[in-house]
Tab-separated table of C-alpha atoms and ligand atoms in Angstrom:
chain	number	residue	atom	x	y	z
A	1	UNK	CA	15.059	-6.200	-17.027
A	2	UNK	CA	11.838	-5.231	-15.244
A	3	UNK	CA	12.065	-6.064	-11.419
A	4	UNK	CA	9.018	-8.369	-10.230
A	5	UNK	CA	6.660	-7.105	-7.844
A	6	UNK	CA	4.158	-7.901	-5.766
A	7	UNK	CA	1.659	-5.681	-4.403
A	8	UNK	CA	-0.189	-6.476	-1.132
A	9	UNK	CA	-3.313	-4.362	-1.272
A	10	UNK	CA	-6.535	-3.514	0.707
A	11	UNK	CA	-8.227	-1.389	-2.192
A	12	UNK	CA	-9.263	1.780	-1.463
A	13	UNK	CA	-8.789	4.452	-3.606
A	14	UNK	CA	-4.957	5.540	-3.237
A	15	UNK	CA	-4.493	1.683	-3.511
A	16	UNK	CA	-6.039	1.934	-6.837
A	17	UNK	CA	-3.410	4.796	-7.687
A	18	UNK	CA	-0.693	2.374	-6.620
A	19	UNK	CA	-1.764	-0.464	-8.695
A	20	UNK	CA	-2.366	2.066	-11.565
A	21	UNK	CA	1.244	3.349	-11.018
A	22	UNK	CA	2.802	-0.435	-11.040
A	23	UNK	CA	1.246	-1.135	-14.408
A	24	UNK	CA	2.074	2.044	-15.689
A	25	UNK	CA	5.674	1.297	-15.172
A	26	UNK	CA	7.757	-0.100	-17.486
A	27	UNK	CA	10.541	-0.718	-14.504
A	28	UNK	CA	8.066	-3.003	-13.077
A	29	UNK	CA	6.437	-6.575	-13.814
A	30	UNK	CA	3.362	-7.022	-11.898
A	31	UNK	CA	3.182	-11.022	-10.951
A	32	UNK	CA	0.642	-10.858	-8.562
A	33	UNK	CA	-1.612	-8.861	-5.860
A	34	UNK	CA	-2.530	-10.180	-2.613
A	35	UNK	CA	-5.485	-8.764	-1.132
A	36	UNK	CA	-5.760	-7.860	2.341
A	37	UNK	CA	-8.687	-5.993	4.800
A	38	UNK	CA	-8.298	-2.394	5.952
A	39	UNK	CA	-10.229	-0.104	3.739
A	40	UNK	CA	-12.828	-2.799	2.787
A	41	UNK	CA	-13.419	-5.991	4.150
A	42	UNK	CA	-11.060	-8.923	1.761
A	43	UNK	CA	-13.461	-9.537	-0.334
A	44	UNK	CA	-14.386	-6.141	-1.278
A	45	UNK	CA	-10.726	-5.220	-1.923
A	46	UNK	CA	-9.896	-8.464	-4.159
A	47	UNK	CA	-13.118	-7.803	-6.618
A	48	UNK	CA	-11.738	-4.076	-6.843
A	49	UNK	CA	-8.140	-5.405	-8.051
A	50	UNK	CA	-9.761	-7.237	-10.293
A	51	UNK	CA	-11.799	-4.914	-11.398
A	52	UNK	CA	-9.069	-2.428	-12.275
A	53	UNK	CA	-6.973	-4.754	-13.473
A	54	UNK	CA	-10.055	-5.749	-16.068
A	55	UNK	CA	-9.952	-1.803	-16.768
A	56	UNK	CA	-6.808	-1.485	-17.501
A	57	UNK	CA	-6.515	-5.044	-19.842
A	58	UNK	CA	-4.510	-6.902	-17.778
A	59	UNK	CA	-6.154	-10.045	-17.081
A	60	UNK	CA	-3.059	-11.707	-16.639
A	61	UNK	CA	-2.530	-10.685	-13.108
A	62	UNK	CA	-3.197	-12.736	-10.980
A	63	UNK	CA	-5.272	-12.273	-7.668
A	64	UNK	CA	-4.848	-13.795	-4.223
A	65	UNK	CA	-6.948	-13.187	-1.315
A	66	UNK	CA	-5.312	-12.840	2.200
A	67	UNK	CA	-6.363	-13.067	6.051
A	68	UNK	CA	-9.634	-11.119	6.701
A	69	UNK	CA	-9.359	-9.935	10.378
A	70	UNK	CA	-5.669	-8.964	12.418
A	71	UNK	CA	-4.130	-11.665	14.466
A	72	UNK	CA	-5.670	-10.945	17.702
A	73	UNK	CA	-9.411	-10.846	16.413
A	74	UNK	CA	-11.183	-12.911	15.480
A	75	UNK	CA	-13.417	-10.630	12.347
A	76	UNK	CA	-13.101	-7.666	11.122
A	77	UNK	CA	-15.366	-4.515	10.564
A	78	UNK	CA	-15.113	-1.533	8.274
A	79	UNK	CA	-14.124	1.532	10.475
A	80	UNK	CA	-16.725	4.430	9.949
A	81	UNK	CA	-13.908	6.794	8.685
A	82	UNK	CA	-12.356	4.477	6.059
A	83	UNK	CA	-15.931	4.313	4.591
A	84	UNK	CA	-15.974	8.181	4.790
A	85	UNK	CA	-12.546	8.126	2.800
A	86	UNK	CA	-12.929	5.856	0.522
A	87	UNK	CA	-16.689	4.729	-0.095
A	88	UNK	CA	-18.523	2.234	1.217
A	89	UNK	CA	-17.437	0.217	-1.812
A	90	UNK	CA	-14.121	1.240	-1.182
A	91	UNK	CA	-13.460	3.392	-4.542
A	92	UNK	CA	-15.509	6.107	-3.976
A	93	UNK	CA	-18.628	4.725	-5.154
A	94	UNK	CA	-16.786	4.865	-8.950
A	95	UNK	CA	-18.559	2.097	-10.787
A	96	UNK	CA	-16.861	-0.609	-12.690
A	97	UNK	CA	-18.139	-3.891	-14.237
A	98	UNK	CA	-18.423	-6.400	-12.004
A	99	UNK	CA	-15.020	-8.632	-12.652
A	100	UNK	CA	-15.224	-11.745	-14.933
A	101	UNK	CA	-12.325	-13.188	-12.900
A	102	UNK	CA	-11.875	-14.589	-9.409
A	103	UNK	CA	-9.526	-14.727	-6.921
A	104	UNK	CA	-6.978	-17.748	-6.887
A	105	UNK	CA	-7.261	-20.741	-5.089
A	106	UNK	CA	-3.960	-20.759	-3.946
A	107	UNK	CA	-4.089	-18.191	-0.541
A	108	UNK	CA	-2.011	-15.224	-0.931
A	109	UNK	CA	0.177	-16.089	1.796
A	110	UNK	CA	1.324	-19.087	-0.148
A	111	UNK	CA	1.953	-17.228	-3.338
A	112	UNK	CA	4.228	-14.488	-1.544
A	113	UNK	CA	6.459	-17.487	0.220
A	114	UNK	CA	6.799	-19.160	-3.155
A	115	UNK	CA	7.544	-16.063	-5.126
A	116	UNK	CA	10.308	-14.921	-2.682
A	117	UNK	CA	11.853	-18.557	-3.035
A	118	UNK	CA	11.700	-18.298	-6.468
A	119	UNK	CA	12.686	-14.723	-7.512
A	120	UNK	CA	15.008	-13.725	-4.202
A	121	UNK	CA	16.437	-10.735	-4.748
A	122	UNK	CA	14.512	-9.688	-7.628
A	123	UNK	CA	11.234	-9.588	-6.375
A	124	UNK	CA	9.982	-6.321	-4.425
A	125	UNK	CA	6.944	-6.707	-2.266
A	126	UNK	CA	4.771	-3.160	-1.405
A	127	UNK	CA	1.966	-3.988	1.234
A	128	UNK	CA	-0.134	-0.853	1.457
A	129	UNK	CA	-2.500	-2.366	3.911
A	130	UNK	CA	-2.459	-3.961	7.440
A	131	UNK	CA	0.756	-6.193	7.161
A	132	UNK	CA	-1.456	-9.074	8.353
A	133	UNK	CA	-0.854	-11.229	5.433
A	134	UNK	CA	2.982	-10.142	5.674
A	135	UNK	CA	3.007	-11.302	9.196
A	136	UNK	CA	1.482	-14.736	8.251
A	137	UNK	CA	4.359	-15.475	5.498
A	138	UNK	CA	7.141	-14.717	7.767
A	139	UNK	CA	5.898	-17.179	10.397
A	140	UNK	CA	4.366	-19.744	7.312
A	141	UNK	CA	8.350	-20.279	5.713
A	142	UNK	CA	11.841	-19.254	8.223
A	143	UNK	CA	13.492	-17.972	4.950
A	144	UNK	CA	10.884	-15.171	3.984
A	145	UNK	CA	12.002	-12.602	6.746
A	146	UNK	CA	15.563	-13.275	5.499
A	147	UNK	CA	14.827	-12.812	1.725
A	148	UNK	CA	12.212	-10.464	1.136
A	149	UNK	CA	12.578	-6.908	0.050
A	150	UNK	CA	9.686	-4.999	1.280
A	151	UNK	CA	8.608	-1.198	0.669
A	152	UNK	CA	5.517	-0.870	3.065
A	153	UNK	CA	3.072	1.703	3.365
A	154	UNK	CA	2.513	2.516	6.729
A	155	UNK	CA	3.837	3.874	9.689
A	156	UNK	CA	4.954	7.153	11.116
A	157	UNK	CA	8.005	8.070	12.931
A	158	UNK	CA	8.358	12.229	12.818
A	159	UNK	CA	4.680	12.620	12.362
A	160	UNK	CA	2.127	12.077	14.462
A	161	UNK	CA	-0.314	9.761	13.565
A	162	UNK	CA	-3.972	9.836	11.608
A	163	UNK	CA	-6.335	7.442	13.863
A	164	UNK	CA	-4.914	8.231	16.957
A	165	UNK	CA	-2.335	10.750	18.341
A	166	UNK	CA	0.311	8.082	17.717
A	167	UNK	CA	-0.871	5.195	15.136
A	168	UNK	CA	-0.783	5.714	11.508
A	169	UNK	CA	-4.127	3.344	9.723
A	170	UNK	CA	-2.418	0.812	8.528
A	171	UNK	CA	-0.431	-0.283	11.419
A	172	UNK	CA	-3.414	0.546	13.613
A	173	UNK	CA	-5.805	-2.811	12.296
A	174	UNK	CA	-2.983	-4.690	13.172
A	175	UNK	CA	0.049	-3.642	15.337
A	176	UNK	CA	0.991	-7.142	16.067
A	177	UNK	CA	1.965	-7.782	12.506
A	178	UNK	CA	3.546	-4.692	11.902
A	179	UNK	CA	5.524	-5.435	14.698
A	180	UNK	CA	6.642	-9.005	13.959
A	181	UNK	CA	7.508	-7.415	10.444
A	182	UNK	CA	9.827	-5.072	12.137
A	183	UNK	CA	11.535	-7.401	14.349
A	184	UNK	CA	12.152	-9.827	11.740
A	185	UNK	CA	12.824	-8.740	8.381
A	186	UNK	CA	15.231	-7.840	7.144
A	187	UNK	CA	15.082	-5.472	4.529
A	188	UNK	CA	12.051	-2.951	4.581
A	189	UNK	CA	11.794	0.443	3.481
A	190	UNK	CA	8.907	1.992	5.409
A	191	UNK	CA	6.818	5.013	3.830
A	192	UNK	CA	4.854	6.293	6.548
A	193	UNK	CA	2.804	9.607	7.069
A	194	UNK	CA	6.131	11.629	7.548
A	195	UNK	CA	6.331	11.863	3.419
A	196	UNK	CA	3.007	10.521	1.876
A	197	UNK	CA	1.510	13.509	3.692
A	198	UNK	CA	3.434	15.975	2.035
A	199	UNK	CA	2.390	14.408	-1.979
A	200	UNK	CA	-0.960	15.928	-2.347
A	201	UNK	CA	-3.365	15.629	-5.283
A	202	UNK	CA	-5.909	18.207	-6.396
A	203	UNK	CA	-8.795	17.895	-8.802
A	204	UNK	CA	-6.409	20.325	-11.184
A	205	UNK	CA	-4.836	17.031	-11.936
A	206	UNK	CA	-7.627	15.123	-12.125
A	207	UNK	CA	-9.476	17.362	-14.377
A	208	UNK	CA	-6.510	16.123	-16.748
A	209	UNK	CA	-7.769	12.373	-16.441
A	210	UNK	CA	-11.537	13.164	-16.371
A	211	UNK	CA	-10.684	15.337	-19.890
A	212	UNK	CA	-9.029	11.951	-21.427
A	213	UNK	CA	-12.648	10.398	-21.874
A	214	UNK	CA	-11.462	7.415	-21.929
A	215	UNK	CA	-13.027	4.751	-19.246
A	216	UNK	CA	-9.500	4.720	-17.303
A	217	UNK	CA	-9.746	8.530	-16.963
A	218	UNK	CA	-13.061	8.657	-15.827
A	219	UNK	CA	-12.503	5.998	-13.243
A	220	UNK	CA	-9.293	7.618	-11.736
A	221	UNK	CA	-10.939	10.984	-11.682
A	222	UNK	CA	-14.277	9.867	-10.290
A	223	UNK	CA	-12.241	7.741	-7.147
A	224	UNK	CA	-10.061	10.458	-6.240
A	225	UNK	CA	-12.195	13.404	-6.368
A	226	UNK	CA	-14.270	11.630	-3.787
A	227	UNK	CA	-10.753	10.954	-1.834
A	228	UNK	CA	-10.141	15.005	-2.229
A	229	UNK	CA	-13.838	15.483	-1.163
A	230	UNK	CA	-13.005	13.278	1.890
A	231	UNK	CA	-9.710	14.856	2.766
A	232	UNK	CA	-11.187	18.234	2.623
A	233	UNK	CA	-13.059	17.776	6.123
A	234	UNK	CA	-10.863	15.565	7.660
A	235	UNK	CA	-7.768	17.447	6.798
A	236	UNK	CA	-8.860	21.270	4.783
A	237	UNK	CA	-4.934	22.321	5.845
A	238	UNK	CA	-3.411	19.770	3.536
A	239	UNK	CA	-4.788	21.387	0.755
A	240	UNK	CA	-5.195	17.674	-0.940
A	241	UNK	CA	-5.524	14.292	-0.763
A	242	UNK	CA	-2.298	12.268	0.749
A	243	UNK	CA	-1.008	9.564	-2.447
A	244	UNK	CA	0.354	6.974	0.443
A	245	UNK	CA	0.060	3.756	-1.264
A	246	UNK	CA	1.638	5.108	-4.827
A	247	UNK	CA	4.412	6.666	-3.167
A	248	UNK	CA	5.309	3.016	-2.162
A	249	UNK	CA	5.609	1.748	-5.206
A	250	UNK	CA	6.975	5.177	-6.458
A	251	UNK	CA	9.760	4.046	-3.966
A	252	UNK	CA	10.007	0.902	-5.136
A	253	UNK	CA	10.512	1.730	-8.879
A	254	UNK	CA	13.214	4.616	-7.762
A	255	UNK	CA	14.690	4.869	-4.297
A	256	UNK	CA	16.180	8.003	-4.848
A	257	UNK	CA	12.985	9.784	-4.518
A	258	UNK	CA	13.103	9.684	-0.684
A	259	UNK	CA	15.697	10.019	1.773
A	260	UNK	CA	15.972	7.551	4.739
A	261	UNK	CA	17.498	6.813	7.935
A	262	UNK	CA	18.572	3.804	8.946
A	263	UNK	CA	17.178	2.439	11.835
A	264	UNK	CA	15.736	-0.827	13.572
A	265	UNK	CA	12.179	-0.403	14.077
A	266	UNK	CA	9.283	-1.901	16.683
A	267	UNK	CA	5.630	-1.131	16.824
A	268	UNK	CA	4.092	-0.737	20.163
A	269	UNK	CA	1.436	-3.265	21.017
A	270	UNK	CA	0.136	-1.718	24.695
A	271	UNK	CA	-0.851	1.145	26.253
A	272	UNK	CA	-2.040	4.319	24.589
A	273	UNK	CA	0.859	4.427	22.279
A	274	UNK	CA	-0.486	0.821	20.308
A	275	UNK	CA	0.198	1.587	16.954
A	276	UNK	CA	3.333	3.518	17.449
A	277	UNK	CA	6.054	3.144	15.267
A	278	UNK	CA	9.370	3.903	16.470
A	279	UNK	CA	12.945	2.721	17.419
A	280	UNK	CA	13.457	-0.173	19.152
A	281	UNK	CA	15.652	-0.003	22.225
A	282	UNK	CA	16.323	-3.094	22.336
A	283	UNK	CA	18.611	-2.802	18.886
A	284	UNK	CA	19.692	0.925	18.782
A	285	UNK	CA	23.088	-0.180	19.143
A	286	UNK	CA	22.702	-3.117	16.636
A	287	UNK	CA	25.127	-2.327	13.772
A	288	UNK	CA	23.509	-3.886	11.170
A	289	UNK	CA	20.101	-1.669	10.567
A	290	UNK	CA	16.866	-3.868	9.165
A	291	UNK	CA	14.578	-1.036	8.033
A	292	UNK	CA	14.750	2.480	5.748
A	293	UNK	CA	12.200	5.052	6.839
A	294	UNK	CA	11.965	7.559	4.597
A	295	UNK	CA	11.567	11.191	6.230
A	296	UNK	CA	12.128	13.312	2.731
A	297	UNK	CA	10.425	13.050	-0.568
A	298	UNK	CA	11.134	15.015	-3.431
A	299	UNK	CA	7.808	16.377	-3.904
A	300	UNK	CA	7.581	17.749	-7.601
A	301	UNK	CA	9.534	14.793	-8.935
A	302	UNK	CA	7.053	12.197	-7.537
A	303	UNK	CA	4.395	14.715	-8.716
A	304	UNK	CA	5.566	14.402	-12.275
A	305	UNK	CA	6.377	10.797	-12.830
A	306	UNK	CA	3.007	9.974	-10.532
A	307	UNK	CA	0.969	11.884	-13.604
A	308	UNK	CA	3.211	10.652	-16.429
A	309	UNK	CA	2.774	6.897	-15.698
A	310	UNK	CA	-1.197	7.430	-14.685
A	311	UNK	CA	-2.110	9.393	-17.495
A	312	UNK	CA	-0.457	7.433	-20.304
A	313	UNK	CA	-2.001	4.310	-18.815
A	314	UNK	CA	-5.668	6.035	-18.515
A	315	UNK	CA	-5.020	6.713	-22.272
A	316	UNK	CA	-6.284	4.106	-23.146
A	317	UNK	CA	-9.666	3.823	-25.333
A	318	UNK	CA	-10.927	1.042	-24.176
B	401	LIG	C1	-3.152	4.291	4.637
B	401	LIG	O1	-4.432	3.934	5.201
B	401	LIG	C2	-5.363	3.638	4.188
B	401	LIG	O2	-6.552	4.305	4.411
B	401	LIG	C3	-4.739	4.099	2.900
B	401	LIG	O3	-5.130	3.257	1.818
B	401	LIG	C4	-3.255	4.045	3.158
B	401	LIG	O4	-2.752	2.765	2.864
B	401	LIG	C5	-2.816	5.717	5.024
B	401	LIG	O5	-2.718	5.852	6.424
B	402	LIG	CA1	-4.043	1.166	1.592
């Protein structure tokens, strides 16, 4: 049986690839995305999972908009770097139709409380944004923390991070959140820069989508070579553009791809170090452990099933 999942998104392009790897994967049932800020402000990031989700003919998913700005602001503004990465509209300028669909009524910290009631233990949730929304559903229902399985983007424990000498993006629009995540649930795999850094894509594999002709190909290969383009001044020694977010869900369709340590995590909230992800002190000597962070990927493997499930999805004619 396919395992539910949810995926809590603020899409951007590798977002995109993450979505486009959950519905390319048979060991997955997609029952919802939530829609946070980060890349793009909420609103931007909700009509762009609905747009791909149009593109690839699945209508049936629905789409639930989140909290626009982090707990301790009060709005929120696109950074000038995540419009350099990803585009000002978010998927680097790659035009699709304009959705037919909406958003939900129902707010998309409401659907994650109810879903994790109703499925438990076979529900995964990947947030791939600024856990914001996350935050909100572990303080909306006292349950949540205790029954949700969560494989998070974000994060960086070995590496050092990409805004700031110590704060990974994600976790840096809202370290509060990330925090409170940390502290209380209890089951969270965390895939941070020390292994989404080392799965690069070049435009040798997106030449393979762009070659498909098909309007799925075109899209992914349009998005990410603007994501390479971007990655080429801000990082030229990668050699490629980091696939964060799919690795996530990657993770979350085969554990086995990554190894882990067990640990209990914090994120620090003052100083220069905000942002920081790293042990807490407080429970190093806490038996039980309430977070995975993955510090090894198996590279080629991802590699492989990343194109498989992409390129039989982009297949598509129409
Ligand atoms: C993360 O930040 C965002 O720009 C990406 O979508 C990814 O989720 C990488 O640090
Ligand atoms: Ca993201």
């Amino acid at each position: 049986m396919a395992r539910k999942i949810i995926l809590d998104l603020d899409t951007g392009i590798d977002d995109a690839l993450a979505l486009a790897y959950a519905l390319g994967s048979d060991e997955l049932e997609v029952i919802g995305v939530t829609g946070t800020y980060g890349n793009v402000l909420v609103e931007t990031g909700v009509r762009n999972s609905l747009a791909i989700l149009e593109l690839f003919g699945r209508d049936d998913v629905p789409v639930f908009a989140g909290p626009d700005h982090a707990r301790k602001r009060d709005s929120f503004e696109v950074l000038e770097i995540s419009e350099f990465i990803h585009g000002t509209n978010g998927i680097g300028e790659a035009v699709l139709p304009e959705p037919k669909r909406h958003a939900e009524k129902k707010s998309a910290v409401d659907f994650l409380v109810e879903s994790v009631r109703k499925y438990g233990d076979d529900l995964v949730i990947v947030p791939t944004g600024p856990s914001t929304t996350i935050a909100a559903a572990i303080e909306a229902d006292e349950d949540f923390a205790k029954n949700a399985h969560i494989v998070m983007m974000g994060g960086a424990l070995t590496a050092p991070g990409n805004v700031s000498a110590w704060a990974e993006a994600n976790v840096n629009q809202d370290p509060e959140a990330t925090n409170l995540l940390f502290r209380r649930a209890q089951d969270v795999t965390m895939i941070g820069l020390d292994v989404t850094l080392q799965t690069l894509l070049t435009t040798k594999e997106t030449t393979q989508w762009r070659e498909l002709g098909t309007p799925g190909g075109t899209f992914l290969a349009d998005a990410t070579d603007y994501y390479i383009k971007a990655y080429e001044t801000t990082a030229p020694h990668l050699g490629g553009c980091g696939l964060h977010d799919p690795l996530a869900v990657a993770v979350a369709v085969d554990p086995s791809l990554v190894t882990t340590i067990d640990i209990n995590m914090k994120t620090e909230v003052d100083g220069c170090t905000r942002g920081r992800t790293i042990a807490d002190e407080e429970r190093l000597n806490d038996p039980v452990k309430t977070a995975k962070v993955a510090v090894g990927v198996d590279v080629q493997r991802f590699l492989g099933e990343f194109m498989q499930r992409l390129t039989a999805l982009a297949s598509a004619k129409a």
